[in-house]
Tab-separated table of N, CA and C in Angstrom:
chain	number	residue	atom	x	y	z
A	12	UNK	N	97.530	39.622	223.273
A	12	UNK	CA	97.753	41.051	223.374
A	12	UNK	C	96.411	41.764	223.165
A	13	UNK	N	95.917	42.755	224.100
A	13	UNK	CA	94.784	42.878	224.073
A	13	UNK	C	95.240	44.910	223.137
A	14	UNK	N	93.739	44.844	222.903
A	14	UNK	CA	93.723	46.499	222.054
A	14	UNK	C	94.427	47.421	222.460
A	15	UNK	N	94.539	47.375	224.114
A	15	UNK	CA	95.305	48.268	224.724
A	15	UNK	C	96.358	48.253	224.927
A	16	UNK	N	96.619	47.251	224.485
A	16	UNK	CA	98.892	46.584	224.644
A	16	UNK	C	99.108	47.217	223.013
A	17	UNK	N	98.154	47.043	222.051
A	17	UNK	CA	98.756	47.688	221.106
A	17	UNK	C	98.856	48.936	221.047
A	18	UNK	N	97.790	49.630	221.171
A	18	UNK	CA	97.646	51.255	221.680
A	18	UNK	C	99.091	51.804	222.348
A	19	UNK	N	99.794	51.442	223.286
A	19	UNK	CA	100.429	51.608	224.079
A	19	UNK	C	101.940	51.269	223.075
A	20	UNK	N	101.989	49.718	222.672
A	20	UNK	CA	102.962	49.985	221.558
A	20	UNK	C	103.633	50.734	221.126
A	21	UNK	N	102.524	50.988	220.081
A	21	UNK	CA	102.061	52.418	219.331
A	21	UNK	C	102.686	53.945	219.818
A	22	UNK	N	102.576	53.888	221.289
A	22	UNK	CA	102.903	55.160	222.503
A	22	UNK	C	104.471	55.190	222.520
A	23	UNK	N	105.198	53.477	222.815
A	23	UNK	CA	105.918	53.658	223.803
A	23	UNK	C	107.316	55.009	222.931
A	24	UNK	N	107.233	54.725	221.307
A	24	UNK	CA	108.358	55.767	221.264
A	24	UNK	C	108.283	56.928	221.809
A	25	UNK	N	107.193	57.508	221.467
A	25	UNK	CA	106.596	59.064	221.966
A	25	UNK	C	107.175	59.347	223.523
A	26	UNK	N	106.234	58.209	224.469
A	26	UNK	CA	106.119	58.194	225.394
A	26	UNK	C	108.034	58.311	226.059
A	27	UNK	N	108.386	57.378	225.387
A	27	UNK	CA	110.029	57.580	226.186
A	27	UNK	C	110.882	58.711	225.988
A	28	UNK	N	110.545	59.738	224.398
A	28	UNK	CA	111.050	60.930	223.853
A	28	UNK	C	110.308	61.691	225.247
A	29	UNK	N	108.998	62.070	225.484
A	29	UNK	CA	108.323	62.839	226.435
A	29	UNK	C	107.368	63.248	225.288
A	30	UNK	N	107.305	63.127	224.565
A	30	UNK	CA	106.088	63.799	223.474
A	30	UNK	C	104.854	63.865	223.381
A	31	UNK	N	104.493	62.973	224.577
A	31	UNK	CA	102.975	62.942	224.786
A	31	UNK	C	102.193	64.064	225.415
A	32	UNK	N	101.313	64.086	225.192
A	32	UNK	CA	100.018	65.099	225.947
A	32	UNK	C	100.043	64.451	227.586
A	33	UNK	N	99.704	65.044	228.781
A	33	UNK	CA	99.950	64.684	229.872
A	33	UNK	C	98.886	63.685	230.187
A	34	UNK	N	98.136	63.896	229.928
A	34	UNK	CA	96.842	62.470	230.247
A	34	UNK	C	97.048	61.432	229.141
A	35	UNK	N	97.964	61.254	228.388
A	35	UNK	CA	98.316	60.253	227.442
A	35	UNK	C	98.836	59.459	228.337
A	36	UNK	N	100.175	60.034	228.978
A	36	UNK	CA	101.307	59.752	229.593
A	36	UNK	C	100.440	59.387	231.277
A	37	UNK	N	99.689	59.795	231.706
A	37	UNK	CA	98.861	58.982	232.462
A	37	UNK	C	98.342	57.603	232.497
A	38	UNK	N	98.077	57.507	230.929
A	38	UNK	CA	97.153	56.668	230.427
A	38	UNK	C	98.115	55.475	230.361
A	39	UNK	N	99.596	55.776	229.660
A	39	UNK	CA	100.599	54.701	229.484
A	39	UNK	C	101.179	54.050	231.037
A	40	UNK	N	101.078	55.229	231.725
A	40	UNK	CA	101.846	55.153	233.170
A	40	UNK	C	101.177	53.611	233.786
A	41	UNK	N	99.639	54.329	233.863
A	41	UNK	CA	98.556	53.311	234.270
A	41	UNK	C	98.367	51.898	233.978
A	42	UNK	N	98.489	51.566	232.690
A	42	UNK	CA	98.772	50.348	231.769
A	42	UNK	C	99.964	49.438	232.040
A	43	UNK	N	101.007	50.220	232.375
A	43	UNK	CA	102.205	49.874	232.317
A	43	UNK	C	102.129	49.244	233.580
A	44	UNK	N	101.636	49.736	234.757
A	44	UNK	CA	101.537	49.576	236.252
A	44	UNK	C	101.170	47.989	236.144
A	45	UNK	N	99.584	47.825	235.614
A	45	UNK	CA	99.487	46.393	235.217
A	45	UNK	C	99.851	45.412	234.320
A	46	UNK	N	100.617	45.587	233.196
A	46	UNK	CA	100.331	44.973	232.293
A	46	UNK	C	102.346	44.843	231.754
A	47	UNK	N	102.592	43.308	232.081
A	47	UNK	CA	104.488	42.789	232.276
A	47	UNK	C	104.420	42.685	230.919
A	48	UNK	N	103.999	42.402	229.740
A	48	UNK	CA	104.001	42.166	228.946
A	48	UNK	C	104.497	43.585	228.333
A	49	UNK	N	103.625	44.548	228.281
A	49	UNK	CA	104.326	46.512	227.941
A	49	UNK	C	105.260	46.742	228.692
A	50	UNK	N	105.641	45.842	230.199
A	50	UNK	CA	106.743	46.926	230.945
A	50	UNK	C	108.006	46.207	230.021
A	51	UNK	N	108.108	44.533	229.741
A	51	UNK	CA	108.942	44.023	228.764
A	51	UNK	C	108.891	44.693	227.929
A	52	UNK	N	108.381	45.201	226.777
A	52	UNK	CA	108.224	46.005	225.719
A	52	UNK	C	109.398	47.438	225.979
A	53	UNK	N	108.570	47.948	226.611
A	53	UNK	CA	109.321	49.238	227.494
A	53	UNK	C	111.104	49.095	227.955
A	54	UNK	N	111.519	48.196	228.938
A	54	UNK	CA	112.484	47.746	229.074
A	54	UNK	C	113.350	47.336	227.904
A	55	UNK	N	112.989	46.483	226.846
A	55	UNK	CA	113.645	45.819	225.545
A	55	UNK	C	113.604	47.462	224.729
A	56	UNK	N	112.830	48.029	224.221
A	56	UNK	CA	113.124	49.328	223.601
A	56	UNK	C	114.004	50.382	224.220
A	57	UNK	N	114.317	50.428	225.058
A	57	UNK	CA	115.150	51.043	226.103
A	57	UNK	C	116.714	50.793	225.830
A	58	UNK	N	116.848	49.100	225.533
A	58	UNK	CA	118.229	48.622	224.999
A	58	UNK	C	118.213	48.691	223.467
A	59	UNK	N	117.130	49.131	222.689
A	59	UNK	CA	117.934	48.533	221.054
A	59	UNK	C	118.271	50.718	220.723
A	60	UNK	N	118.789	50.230	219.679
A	60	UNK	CA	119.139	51.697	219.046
A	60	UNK	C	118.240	52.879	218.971
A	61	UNK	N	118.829	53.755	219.299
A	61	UNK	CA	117.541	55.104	219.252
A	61	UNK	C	116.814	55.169	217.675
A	62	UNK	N	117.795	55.133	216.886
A	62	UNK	CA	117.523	55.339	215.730
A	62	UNK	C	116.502	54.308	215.038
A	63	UNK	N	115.748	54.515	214.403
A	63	UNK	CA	114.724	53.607	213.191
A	63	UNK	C	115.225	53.121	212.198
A	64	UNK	N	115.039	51.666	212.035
A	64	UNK	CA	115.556	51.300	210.975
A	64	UNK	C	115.076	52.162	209.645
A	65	UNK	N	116.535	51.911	208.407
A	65	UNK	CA	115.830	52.663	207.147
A	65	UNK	C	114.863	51.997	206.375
A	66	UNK	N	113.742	52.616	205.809
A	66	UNK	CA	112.933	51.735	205.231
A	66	UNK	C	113.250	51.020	204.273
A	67	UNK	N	112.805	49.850	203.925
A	67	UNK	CA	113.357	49.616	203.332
A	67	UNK	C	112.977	49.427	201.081
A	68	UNK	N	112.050	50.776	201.510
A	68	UNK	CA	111.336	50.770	200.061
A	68	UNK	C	111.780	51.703	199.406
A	69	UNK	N	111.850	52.619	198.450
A	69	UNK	CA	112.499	53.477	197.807
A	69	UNK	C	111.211	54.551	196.846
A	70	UNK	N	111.524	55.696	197.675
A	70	UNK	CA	110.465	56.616	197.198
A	70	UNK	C	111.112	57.222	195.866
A	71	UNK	N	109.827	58.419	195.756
A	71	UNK	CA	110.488	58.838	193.959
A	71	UNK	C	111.494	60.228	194.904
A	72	UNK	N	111.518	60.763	196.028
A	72	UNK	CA	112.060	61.718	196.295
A	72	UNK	C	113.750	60.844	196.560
A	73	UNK	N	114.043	59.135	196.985
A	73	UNK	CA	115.166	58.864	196.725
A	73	UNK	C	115.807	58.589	195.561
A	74	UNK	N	114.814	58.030	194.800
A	74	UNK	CA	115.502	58.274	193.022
A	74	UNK	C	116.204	59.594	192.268
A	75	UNK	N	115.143	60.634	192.640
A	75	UNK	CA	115.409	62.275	192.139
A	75	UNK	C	117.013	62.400	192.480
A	76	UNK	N	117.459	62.079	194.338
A	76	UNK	CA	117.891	62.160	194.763
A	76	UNK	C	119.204	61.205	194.382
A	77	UNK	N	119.007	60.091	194.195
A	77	UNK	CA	120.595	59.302	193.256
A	77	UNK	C	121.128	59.793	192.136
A	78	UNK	N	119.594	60.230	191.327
A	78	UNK	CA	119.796	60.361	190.056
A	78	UNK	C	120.975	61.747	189.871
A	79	UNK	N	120.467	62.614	191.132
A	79	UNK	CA	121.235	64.547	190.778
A	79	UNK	C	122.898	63.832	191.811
A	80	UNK	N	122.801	62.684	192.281
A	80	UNK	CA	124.247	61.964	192.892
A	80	UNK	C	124.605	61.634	191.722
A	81	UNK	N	124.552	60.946	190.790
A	81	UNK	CA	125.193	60.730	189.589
A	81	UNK	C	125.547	61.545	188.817
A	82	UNK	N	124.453	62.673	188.332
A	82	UNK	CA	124.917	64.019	187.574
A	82	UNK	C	125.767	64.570	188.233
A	83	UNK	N	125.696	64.979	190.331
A	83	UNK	CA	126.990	65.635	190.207
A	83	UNK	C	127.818	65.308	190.619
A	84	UNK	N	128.042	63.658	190.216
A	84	UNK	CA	129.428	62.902	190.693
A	84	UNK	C	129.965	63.788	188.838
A	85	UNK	N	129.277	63.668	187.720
A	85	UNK	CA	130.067	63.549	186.420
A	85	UNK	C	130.672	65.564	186.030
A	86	UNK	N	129.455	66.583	187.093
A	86	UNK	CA	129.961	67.462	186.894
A	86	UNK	C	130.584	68.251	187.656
A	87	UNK	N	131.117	67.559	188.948
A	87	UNK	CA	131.932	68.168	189.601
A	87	UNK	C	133.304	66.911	190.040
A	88	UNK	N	133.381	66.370	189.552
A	88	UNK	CA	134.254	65.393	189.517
A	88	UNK	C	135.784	65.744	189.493
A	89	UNK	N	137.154	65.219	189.972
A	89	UNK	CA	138.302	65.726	190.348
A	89	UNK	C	138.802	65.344	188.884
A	90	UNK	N	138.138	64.584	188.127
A	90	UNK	CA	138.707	63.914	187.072
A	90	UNK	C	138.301	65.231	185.809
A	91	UNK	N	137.117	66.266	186.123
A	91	UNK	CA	137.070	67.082	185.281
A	91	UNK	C	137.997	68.077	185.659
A	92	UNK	N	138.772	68.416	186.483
A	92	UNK	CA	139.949	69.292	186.697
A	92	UNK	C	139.350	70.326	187.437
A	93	UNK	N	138.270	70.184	188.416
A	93	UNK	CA	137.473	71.443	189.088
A	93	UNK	C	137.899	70.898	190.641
A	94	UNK	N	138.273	72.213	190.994
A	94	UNK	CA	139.259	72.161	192.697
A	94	UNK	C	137.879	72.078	193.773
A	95	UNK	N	136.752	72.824	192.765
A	95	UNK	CA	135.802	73.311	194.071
A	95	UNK	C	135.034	71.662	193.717
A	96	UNK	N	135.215	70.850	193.832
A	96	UNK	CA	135.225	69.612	193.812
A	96	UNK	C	135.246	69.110	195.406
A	97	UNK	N	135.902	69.968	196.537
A	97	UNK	CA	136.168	69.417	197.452
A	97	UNK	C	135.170	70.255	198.459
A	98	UNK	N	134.479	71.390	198.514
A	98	UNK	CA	133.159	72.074	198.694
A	98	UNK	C	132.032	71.475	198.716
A	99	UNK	N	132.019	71.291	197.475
A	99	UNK	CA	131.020	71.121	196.700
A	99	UNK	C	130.289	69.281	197.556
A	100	UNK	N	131.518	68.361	197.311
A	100	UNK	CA	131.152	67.084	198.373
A	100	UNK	C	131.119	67.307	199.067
A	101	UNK	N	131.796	67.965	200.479
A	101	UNK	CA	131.549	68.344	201.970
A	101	UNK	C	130.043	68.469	201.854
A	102	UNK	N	129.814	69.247	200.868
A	102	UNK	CA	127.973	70.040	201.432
A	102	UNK	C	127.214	68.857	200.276
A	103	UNK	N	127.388	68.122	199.988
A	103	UNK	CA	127.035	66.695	198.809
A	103	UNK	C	126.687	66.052	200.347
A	104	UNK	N	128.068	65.600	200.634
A	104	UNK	CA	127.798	64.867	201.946
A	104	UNK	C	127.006	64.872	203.235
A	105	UNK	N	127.176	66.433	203.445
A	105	UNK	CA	125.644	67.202	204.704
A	105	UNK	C	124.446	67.435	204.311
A	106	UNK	N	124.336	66.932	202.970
A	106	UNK	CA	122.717	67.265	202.286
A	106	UNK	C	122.298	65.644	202.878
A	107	UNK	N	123.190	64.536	202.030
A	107	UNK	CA	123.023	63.351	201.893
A	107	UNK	C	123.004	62.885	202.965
A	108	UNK	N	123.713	63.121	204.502
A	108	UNK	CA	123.415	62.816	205.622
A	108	UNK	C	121.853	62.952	206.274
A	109	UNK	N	121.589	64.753	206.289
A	109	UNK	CA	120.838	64.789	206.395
A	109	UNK	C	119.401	64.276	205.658
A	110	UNK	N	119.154	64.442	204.782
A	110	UNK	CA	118.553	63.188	203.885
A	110	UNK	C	118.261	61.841	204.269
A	111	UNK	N	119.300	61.331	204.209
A	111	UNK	CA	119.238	59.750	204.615
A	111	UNK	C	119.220	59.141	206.356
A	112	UNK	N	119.807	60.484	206.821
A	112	UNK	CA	120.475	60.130	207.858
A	112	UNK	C	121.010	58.272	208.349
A	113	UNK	N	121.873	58.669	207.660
A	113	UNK	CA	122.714	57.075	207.106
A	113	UNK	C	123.911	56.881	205.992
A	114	UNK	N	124.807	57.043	207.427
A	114	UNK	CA	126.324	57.259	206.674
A	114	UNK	C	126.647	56.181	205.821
A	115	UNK	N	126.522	54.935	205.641
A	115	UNK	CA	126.543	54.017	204.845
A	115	UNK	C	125.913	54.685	203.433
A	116	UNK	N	124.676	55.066	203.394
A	116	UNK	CA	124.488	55.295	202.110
A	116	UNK	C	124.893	56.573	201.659
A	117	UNK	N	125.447	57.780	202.332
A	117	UNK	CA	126.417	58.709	202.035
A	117	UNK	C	127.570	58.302	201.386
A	118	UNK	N	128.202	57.134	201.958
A	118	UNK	CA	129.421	56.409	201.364
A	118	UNK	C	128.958	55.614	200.030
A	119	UNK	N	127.884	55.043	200.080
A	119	UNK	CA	127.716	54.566	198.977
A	119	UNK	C	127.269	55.708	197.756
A	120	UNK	N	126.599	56.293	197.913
A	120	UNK	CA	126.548	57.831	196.865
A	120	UNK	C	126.913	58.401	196.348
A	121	UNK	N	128.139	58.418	197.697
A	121	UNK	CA	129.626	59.527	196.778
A	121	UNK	C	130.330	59.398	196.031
A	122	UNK	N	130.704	57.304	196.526
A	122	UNK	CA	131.644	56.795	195.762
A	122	UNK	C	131.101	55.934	194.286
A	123	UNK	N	130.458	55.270	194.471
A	123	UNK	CA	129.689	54.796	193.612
A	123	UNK	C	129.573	55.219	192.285
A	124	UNK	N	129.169	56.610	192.136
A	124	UNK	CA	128.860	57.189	191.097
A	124	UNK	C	130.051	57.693	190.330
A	125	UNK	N	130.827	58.164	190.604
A	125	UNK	CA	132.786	59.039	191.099
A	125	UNK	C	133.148	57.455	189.982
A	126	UNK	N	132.965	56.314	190.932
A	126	UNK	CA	133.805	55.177	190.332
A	126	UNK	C	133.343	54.601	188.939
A	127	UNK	N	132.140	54.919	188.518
A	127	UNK	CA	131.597	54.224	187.762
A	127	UNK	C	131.723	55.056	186.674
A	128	UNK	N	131.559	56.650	186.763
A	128	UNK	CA	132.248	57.407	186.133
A	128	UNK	C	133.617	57.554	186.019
A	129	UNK	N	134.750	57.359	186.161
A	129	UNK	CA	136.077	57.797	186.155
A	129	UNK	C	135.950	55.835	185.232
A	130	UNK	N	135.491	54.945	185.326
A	130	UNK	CA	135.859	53.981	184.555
A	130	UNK	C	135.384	54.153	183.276
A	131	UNK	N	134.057	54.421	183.023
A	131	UNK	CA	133.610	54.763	182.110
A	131	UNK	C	134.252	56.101	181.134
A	132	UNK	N	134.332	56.722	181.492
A	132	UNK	CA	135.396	58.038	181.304
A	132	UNK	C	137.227	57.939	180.930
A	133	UNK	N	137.093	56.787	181.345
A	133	UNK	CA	138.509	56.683	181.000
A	133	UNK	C	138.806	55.242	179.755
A	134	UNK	N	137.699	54.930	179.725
A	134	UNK	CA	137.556	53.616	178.969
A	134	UNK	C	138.282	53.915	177.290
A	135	UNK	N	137.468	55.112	177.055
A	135	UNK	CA	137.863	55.623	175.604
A	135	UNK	C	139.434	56.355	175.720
A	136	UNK	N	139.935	56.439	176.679
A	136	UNK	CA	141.214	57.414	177.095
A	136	UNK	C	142.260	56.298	176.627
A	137	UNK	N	142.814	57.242	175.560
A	137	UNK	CA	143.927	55.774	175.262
A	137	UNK	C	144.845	55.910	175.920
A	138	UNK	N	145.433	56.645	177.004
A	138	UNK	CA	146.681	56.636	177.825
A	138	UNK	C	146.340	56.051	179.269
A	139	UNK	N	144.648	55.388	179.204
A	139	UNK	CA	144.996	54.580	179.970
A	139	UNK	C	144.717	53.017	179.349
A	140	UNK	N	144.106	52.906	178.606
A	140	UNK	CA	143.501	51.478	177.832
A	140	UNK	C	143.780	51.542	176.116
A	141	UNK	N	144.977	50.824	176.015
A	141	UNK	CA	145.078	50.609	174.643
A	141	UNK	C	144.511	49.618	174.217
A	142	UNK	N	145.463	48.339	174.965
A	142	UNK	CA	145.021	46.633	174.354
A	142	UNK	C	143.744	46.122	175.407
A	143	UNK	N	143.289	46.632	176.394
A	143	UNK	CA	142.263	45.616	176.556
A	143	UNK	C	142.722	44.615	177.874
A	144	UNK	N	144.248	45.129	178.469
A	144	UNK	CA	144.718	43.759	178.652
A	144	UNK	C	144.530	43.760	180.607
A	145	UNK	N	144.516	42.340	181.348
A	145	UNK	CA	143.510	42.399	182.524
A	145	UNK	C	144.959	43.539	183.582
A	146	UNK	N	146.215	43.485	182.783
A	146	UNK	CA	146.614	44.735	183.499
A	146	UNK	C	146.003	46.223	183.774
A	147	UNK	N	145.685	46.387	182.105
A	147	UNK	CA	145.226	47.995	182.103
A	147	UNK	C	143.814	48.630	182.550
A	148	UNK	N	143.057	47.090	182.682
A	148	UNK	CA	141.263	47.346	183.331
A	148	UNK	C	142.130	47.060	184.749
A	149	UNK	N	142.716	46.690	185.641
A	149	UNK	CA	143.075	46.545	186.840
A	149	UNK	C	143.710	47.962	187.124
A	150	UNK	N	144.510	48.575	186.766
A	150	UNK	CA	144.746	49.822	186.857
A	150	UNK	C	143.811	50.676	186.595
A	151	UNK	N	142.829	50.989	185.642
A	151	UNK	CA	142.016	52.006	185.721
A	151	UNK	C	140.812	51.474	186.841
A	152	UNK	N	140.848	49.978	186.933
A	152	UNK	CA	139.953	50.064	188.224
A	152	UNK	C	140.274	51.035	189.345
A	153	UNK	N	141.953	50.676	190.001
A	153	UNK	CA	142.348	50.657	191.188
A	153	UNK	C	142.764	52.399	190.954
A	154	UNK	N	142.639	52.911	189.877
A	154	UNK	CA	142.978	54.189	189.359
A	154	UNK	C	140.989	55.387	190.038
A	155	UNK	N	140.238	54.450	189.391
A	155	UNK	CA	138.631	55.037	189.443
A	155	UNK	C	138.556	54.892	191.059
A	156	UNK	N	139.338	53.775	191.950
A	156	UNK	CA	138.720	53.331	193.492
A	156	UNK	C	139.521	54.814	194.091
A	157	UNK	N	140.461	54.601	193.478
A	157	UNK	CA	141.652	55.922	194.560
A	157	UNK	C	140.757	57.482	193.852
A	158	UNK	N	140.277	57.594	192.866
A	158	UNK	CA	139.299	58.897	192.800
A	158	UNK	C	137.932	58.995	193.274
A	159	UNK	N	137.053	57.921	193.904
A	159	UNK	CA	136.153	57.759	193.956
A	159	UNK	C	136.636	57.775	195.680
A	160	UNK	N	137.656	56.980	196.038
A	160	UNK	CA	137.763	57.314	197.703
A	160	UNK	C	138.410	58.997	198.255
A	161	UNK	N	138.477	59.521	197.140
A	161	UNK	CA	138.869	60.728	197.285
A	161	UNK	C	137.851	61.626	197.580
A	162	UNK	N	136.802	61.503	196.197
A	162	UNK	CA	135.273	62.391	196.844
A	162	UNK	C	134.705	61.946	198.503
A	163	UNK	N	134.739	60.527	198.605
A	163	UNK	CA	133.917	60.418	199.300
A	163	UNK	C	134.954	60.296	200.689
A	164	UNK	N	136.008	61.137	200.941
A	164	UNK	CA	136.579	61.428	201.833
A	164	UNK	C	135.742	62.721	202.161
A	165	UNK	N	135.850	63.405	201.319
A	165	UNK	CA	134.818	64.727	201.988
A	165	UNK	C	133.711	65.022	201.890
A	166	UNK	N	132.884	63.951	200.806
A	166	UNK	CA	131.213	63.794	201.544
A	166	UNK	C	131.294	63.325	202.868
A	167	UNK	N	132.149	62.363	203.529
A	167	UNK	CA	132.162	61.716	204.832
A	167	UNK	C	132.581	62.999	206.073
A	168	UNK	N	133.541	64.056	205.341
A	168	UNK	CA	133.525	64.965	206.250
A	168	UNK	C	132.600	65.578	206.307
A	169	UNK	N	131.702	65.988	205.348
A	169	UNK	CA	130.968	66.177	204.958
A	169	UNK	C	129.506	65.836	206.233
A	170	UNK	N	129.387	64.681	206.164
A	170	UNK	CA	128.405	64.150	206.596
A	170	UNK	C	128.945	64.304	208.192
A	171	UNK	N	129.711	64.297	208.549
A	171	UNK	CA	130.141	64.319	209.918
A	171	UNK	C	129.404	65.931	210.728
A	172	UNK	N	129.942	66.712	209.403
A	172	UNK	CA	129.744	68.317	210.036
A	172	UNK	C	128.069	68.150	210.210
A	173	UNK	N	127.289	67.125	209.413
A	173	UNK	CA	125.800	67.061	209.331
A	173	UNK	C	125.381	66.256	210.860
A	174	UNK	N	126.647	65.394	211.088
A	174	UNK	CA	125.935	64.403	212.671
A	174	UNK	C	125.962	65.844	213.714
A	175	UNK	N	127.497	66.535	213.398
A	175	UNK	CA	127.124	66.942	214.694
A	175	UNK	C	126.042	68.635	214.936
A	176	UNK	N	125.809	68.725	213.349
A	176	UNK	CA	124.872	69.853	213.688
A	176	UNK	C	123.096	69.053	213.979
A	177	UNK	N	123.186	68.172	213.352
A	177	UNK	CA	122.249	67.240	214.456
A	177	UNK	C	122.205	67.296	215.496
A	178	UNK	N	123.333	66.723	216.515
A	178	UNK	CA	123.332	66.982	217.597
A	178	UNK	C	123.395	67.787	218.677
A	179	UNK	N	123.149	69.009	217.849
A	179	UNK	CA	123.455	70.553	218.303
A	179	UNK	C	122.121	70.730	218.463
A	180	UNK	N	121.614	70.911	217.717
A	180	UNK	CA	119.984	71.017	217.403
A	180	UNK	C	119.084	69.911	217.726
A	181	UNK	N	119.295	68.963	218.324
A	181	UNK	CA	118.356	68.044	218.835
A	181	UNK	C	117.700	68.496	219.894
């Protein structure tokens, strides 16, 4: 692969969005004319997903960002008796979309935190855990999953209203 197959690489996302300067897009046109190795390149990027994989390292702006998911899984939570609970995730969920753009980790965000709280939270609750016994941790599990799939029913709507104002604005 010579300097100029990487150069071009380098191009081809730009180049297929249209984002280039017009003598760029000359420059790729030209290359491409000779060189099977970039038109393969070109062709194979053409079939995989528009989207970029997520990185896979973790900045301090995604920590900030779990960390205020955990605080306001505990202070807006259905388990503290607050209705605007269901607001409040919708726009949890269109922040976190947009953010991540990556509904998987929207789902993991919403619920995650919701579940780990409502177990923890209920641990000391003696009307749900007296003895300890693998009935009453199986119920407040399956008790924390059904509140935790509850938030993250409307972060997911949530995140939906975020795809398609994406796609409005693209």
């Amino acid at each position: 692969m010579s300097q100029e197959c990487s150069i071009i690489e380098d191009l081809i996302p730009l180049f297929k969005k249209q984002l280039l300067q017009p003598s760029t897009i000359e420059f790729v046109e030209r290359h491409l004319t000779t060189c099977q190795q970039c038109q393969q390149l070109v062709a194979y990027s053409s079939t995989q997903n528009a989207y970029l994989p997520m990185k896979r390292t973790v900045s301090f702006f995604h920590i900030i960002f779990i960390v205020l998911s955990f605080m306001f899984a505990i202070n807006s939570s259905l388990l503290g008796n607050q209705k605007g609970f269901v607001i409040s995730y919708a726009l949890f969920g269109c922040l976190s979309y947009l953010f991540y753009k990556n509904i998987w980790i929207v789902f993991i965000i919403s619920s995650v935190p919701v579940f780990v709280w409502a177990i923890i939270n209920n641990l000391n609750n003696e009307l749900y855990i007296t003895t300890f016994s693998l009935t009453e941790i199986g119920t407040l599990a399956i008790g924390a999953g059904y509140i935790a799939l509850l938030h993250t029913i409307f972060a997911l709507i949530g995140a939906a209203f975020a795809i398609l104002l994406r796609r409005i604005f693209q």
